[in-house]
mmCIF file of C-alpha atoms in Angstrom:
data_model
loop_
_atom_site.group_PDB
_atom_site.id
_atom_site.type_symbol
_atom_site.label_atom_id
_atom_site.label_comp_id
_atom_site.label_asym_id
_atom_site.label_seq_id
_atom_site.Cartn_x
_atom_site.Cartn_y
_atom_site.Cartn_z
ATOM 1 C CA MET A 1 214.569 106.892 -247.058
ATOM 2 C CA ASN A 2 216.506 109.875 -247.433
ATOM 3 C CA ILE A 3 214.319 112.652 -246.153
ATOM 4 C CA LYS A 4 215.859 116.157 -245.477
ATOM 5 C CA PRO A 5 213.891 119.369 -244.532
ATOM 6 C CA ILE A 6 212.200 121.428 -247.193
ATOM 7 C CA LYS A 7 214.102 124.941 -247.261
ATOM 8 C CA ASN A 8 213.256 126.328 -250.957
ATOM 9 C CA ASP A 9 211.152 125.809 -253.529
ATOM 10 C CA ASP A 10 213.608 123.508 -255.530
ATOM 11 C CA ASP A 11 213.657 120.762 -251.990
ATOM 12 C CA LEU A 12 209.680 121.064 -252.619
ATOM 13 C CA ASP A 13 209.636 120.701 -255.978
ATOM 14 C CA ALA A 14 212.148 117.461 -255.070
ATOM 15 C CA ALA A 15 209.636 116.316 -252.275
ATOM 16 C CA VAL A 16 206.464 116.857 -254.764
ATOM 17 C CA LEU A 17 208.317 114.592 -257.305
ATOM 18 C CA ARG A 18 209.420 111.721 -254.974
ATOM 19 C CA MET A 19 205.724 111.953 -253.508
ATOM 20 C CA ARG A 20 203.947 111.573 -256.723
ATOM 21 C CA SER A 21 206.460 108.262 -257.305
ATOM 22 C CA LEU A 22 205.366 107.047 -254.049
ATOM 23 C CA ARG A 23 201.594 107.507 -254.738
ATOM 24 C CA GLY A 24 199.433 104.222 -254.087
ATOM 25 C CA ALA A 25 201.460 103.666 -251.231
ATOM 26 C CA LYS A 26 200.374 101.676 -248.471
ATOM 27 C CA PRO A 27 200.129 102.772 -244.883
ATOM 28 C CA ASN A 28 202.419 101.708 -242.430
ATOM 29 C CA THR A 29 204.912 100.739 -244.664
ATOM 30 C CA PRO A 30 208.380 102.307 -245.378
ATOM 31 C CA GLU A 31 207.006 103.881 -248.486
ATOM 32 C CA GLY A 32 203.590 104.928 -246.907
ATOM 33 C CA ASP A 33 205.719 106.387 -243.726
ATOM 34 C CA GLU A 34 208.111 108.199 -246.576
ATOM 35 C CA MET A 35 204.725 109.626 -247.967
ATOM 36 C CA GLU A 36 203.571 110.755 -244.875
ATOM 37 C CA ILE A 37 206.292 112.682 -244.049
ATOM 38 C CA LEU A 38 207.140 114.456 -247.029
ATOM 39 C CA ALA A 39 203.905 115.526 -247.030
ATOM 40 C CA ALA A 40 203.687 117.253 -243.677
ATOM 41 C CA LEU A 41 206.832 118.786 -244.609
ATOM 42 C CA ALA A 42 205.910 120.086 -247.765
ATOM 43 C CA GLU A 43 202.222 121.349 -245.814
ATOM 44 C CA ALA A 44 204.813 123.120 -243.227
ATOM 45 C CA TYR A 45 206.841 125.045 -245.715
ATOM 46 C CA GLU A 46 203.993 126.073 -248.059
ATOM 47 C CA GLU A 47 201.963 127.350 -245.305
ATOM 48 C CA LYS A 48 205.245 129.578 -244.292
ATOM 49 C CA HIS A 49 206.363 130.596 -247.492
ATOM 50 C CA HIS A 50 203.594 130.499 -249.550
ATOM 51 C CA ALA A 51 200.441 131.217 -247.773
ATOM 52 C CA ILE A 52 197.332 132.439 -248.890
ATOM 53 C CA ASP A 53 195.528 135.002 -247.344
ATOM 54 C CA PRO A 54 191.775 135.167 -247.022
ATOM 55 C CA PRO A 55 190.187 137.452 -248.926
ATOM 56 C CA ASP A 56 188.778 140.870 -248.395
ATOM 57 C CA PRO A 57 185.568 140.219 -246.648
ATOM 58 C CA ILE A 58 183.065 142.068 -248.903
ATOM 59 C CA GLU A 59 184.877 140.674 -251.839
ATOM 60 C CA ALA A 60 184.002 137.316 -250.089
ATOM 61 C CA ILE A 61 179.930 138.442 -249.678
ATOM 62 C CA LYS A 62 180.108 139.202 -253.712
ATOM 63 C CA PHE A 63 181.744 136.198 -254.970
ATOM 64 C CA ARG A 64 179.120 134.037 -252.937
ATOM 65 C CA MET A 65 176.652 136.407 -254.243
ATOM 66 C CA GLU A 66 177.824 135.589 -257.414
ATOM 67 C CA GLN A 67 178.016 131.897 -257.025
ATOM 68 C CA MET A 68 174.400 131.760 -255.614
ATOM 69 C CA ASN A 69 172.842 134.164 -258.142
ATOM 70 C CA LEU A 70 171.881 136.608 -255.248
ATOM 71 C CA LYS A 71 170.790 140.229 -255.865
ATOM 72 C CA ASP A 72 171.657 142.988 -253.326
ATOM 73 C CA THR A 73 167.989 142.521 -252.005
ATOM 74 C CA ASP A 74 168.933 138.954 -250.971
ATOM 75 C CA LEU A 75 171.188 140.048 -248.603
ATOM 76 C CA ILE A 76 168.687 142.211 -246.604
ATOM 77 C CA GLU A 77 167.739 139.359 -244.666
ATOM 78 C CA TYR A 78 171.592 138.792 -243.556
ATOM 79 C CA LEU A 79 172.263 142.479 -242.962
ATOM 80 C CA GLY A 80 168.987 144.426 -242.181
ATOM 81 C CA GLN A 81 167.564 147.179 -244.255
ATOM 82 C CA ARG A 82 168.522 148.114 -247.744
ATOM 83 C CA SER A 83 170.468 151.086 -247.245
ATOM 84 C CA ARG A 84 172.502 148.828 -244.573
ATOM 85 C CA VAL A 85 173.455 146.160 -247.618
ATOM 86 C CA SER A 86 174.537 149.093 -249.839
ATOM 87 C CA GLU A 87 177.028 150.576 -247.218
ATOM 88 C CA VAL A 88 178.527 147.217 -246.354
ATOM 89 C CA LEU A 89 178.475 146.790 -250.135
ATOM 90 C CA ASN A 90 180.473 149.937 -250.783
ATOM 91 C CA LYS A 91 182.418 149.413 -247.536
ATOM 92 C CA LYS A 92 181.101 152.426 -245.953
ATOM 93 C CA ARG A 93 180.062 150.525 -243.075
ATOM 94 C CA ARG A 94 181.946 147.791 -241.361
ATOM 95 C CA LEU A 95 180.677 144.363 -240.298
ATOM 96 C CA SER A 96 179.002 143.797 -237.254
ATOM 97 C CA LEU A 97 179.152 140.474 -235.322
ATOM 98 C CA THR A 98 175.653 139.425 -235.806
ATOM 99 C CA MET A 99 176.121 140.161 -239.569
ATOM 100 C CA ILE A 100 179.016 138.100 -239.458
ATOM 101 C CA ARG A 101 177.530 135.259 -237.732
ATOM 102 C CA SER A 102 174.155 135.810 -240.429
ATOM 103 C CA LEU A 103 176.390 135.428 -243.094
ATOM 104 C CA ASN A 104 177.930 132.230 -241.960
ATOM 105 C CA LYS A 105 174.886 130.666 -241.145
ATOM 106 C CA GLY A 106 172.801 131.416 -244.193
ATOM 107 C CA LEU A 107 175.760 132.002 -246.597
ATOM 108 C CA HIS A 108 177.960 129.512 -245.628
ATOM 109 C CA ILE A 109 180.937 132.060 -245.935
ATOM 110 C CA PRO A 110 184.138 131.403 -243.900
ATOM 111 C CA LEU A 111 184.081 132.922 -240.773
ATOM 112 C CA GLU A 112 188.123 133.383 -241.111
ATOM 113 C CA CYS A 113 187.090 135.580 -244.538
ATOM 114 C CA LEU A 114 184.455 137.678 -243.067
ATOM 115 C CA ILE A 115 186.776 138.686 -239.735
ATOM 116 C CA LYS A 116 189.570 139.562 -241.436
ATOM 117 C CA ASP A 117 189.792 143.407 -240.708
ATOM 118 C CA TYR A 118 186.844 142.957 -237.770
ATOM 119 C CA SER A 119 187.647 145.355 -234.642
ATOM 120 C CA LEU A 120 185.985 145.291 -231.530
ATOM 121 C CA ASP A 121 186.471 149.045 -231.557
ATOM 122 C CA ASN A 122 184.209 149.464 -234.266
ATOM 123 C CA GLU A 123 180.894 147.921 -233.229
ATOM 124 C CA LYS A 124 179.240 146.687 -229.808
ATOM 125 C CA ALA A 125 180.518 142.600 -229.554
ATOM 126 C CA VAL A 126 177.022 141.113 -229.772
#
């Protein structure tokens, strides 16, 4: 086992190739341990250098609406009256904590997607 830090994309590619060759290695064996260490190193490198930011909250809502074949009026249950739905979807009104919680619980949109730009200065905490 000759493991070294992953410092660039070439190192990452080499680590991935090695992990592919170790596919099927049993846990608690030298090969299994090598696979586990390489996976941790690759994950840490990717998180630092290739992180994917959460989507814009409104884009996340629109994506979920598309997935679930929902119309704007279907969001009244989560956001309130029709005019509020329109304001939110057109980015004229920010999501309140109550709306965020409702969308998370009802439509299963991850909180990290909904709170990206949330500021306590805009709405009272609920």
